[in-house]
Short mmCIF file of C-alpha atoms in Angstrom, two decimals:
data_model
loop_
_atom_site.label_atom_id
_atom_site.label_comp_id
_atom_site.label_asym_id
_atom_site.label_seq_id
_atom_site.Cartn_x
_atom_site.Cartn_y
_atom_site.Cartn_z
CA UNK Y 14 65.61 -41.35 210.38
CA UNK Y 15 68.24 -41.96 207.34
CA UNK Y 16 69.43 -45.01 206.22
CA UNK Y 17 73.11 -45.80 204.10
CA UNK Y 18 71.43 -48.58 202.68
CA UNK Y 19 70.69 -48.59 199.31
CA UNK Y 20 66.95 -48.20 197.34
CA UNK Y 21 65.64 -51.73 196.87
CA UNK Y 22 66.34 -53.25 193.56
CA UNK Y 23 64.03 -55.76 191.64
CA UNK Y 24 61.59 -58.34 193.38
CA UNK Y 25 58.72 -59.91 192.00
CA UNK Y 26 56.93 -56.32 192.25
CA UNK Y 27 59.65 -54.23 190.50
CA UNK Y 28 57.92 -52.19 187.96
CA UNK Y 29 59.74 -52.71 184.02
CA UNK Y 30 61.65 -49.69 183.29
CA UNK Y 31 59.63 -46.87 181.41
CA UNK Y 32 59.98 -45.35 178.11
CA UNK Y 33 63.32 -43.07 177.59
CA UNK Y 34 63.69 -39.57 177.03
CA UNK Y 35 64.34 -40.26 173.56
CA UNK Y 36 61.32 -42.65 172.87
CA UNK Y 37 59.19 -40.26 174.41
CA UNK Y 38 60.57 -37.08 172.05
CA UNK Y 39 60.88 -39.03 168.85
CA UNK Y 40 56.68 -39.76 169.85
CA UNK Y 41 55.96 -36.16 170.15
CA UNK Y 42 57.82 -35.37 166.71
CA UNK Y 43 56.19 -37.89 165.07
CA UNK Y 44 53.28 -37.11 162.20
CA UNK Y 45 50.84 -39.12 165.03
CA UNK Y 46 51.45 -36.96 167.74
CA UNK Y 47 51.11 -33.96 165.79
CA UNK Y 48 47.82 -35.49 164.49
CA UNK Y 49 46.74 -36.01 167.62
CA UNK Y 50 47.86 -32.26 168.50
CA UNK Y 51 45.61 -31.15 165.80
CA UNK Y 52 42.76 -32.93 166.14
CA UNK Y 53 42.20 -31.34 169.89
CA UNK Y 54 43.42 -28.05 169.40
CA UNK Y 55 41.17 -27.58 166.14
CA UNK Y 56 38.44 -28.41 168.93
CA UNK Y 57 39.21 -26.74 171.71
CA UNK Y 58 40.63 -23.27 170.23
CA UNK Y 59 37.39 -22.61 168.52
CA UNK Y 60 35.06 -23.76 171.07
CA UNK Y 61 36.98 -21.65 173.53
CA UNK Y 62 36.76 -18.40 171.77
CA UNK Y 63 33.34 -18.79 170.84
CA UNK Y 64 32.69 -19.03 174.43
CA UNK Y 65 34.31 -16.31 175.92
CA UNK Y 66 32.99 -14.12 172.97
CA UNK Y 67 29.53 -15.16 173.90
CA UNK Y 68 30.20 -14.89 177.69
CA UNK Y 69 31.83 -11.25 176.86
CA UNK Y 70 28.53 -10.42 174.69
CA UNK Y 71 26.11 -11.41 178.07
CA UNK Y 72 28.78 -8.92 180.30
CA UNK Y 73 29.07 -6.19 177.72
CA UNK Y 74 24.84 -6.53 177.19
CA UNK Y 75 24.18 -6.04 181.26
CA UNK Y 76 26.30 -3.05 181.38
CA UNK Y 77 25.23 -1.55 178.40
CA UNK Y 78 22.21 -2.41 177.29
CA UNK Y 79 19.89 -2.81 180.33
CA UNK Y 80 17.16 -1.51 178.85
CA UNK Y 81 16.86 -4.36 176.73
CA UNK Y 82 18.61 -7.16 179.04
CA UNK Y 83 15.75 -5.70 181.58
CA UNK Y 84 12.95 -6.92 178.93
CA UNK Y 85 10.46 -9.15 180.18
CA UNK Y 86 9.92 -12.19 178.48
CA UNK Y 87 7.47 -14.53 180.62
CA UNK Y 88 6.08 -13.24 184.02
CA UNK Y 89 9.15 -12.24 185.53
CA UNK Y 90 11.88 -13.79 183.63
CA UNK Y 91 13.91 -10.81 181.82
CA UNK Y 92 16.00 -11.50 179.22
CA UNK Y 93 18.99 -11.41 181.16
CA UNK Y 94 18.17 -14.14 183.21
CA UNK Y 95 17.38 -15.96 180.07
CA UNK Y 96 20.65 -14.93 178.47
CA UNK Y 97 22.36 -16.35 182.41
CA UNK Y 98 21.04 -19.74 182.23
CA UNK Y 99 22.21 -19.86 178.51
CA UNK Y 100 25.47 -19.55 179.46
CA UNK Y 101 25.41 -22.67 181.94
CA UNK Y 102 23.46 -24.45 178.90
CA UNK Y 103 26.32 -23.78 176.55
CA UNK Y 104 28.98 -24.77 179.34
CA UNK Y 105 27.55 -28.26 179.88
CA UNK Y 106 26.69 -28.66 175.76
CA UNK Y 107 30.52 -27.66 175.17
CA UNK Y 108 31.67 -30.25 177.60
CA UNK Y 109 29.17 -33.15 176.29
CA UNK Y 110 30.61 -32.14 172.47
CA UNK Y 111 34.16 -32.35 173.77
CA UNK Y 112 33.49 -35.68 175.68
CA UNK Y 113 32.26 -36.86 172.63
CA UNK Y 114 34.93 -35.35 170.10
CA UNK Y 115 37.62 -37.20 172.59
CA UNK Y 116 36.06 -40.50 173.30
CA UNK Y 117 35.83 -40.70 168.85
CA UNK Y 118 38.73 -38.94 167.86
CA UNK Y 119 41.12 -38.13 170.98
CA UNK Y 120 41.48 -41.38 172.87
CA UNK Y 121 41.84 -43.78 170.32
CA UNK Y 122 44.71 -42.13 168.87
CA UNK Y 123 46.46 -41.51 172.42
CA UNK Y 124 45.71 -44.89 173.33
CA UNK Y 125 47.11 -46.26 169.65
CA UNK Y 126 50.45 -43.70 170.98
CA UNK Y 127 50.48 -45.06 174.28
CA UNK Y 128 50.33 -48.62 173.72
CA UNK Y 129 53.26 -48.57 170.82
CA UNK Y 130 55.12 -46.48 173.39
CA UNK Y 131 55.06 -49.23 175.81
CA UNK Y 132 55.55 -52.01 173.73
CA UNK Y 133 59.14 -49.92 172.93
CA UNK Y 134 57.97 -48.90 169.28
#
């Protein structure tokens, strides 16, 4: 069903008009934003490619050395299996460090951002 009537303007619930294009790209040029740019990726990057080098090193280990990922450590728990449960160990200790690094570092800068972006800053 189509309508010629116009959108609804204003009211008592009309939301305010958001930032602009050009608020939000003189934001992302600014020395804050690229701060804030810097202070995740300097995180993240490293974190990330120490993980998939250790996750590559657990892969490249079972294929080639089995001998050794085959080692019995306790009963029978192998090193391998060891070397598997590290890797969900080092998943959830790389997402508790980053939950930390943004809650002290990340957020209060975006939210410092965000709230002078609003206010039309």
């Amino acid at each position: 069903m189509t309508t010629d009537a116009p959108p609804p303007q204003g009211g008592p619930d009309a939301q305010p008009a958001g930032p602009t294009t050009e608020q939000f790209v003189a934001v992302q040029e600014s020395a804050e934003f690229g701060e804030l740019r810097r202070a995740h990726r300097s995180f993240a990057f490293p974190l990330t490619v120490a993980f998939i080098a250790w996750y590559l090193l657990y892969v490249l280990m079972s294929n080639y050395a089995g001998g050794f990922m085959g080692t019995k450590v306790v009963g029978n728990i192998n090193v391998a299996l060891v070397f598997g449960l590290a890797q969900f160990l080092t998943t959830f200790l790389i997402a508790w460090f980053y939950s930390r690094h943004a809650a002290t570092k990340l957020d209060p800068k975006g939210a410092a951002i965000k709230s002078r972006l609003e206010a039309g800053e």
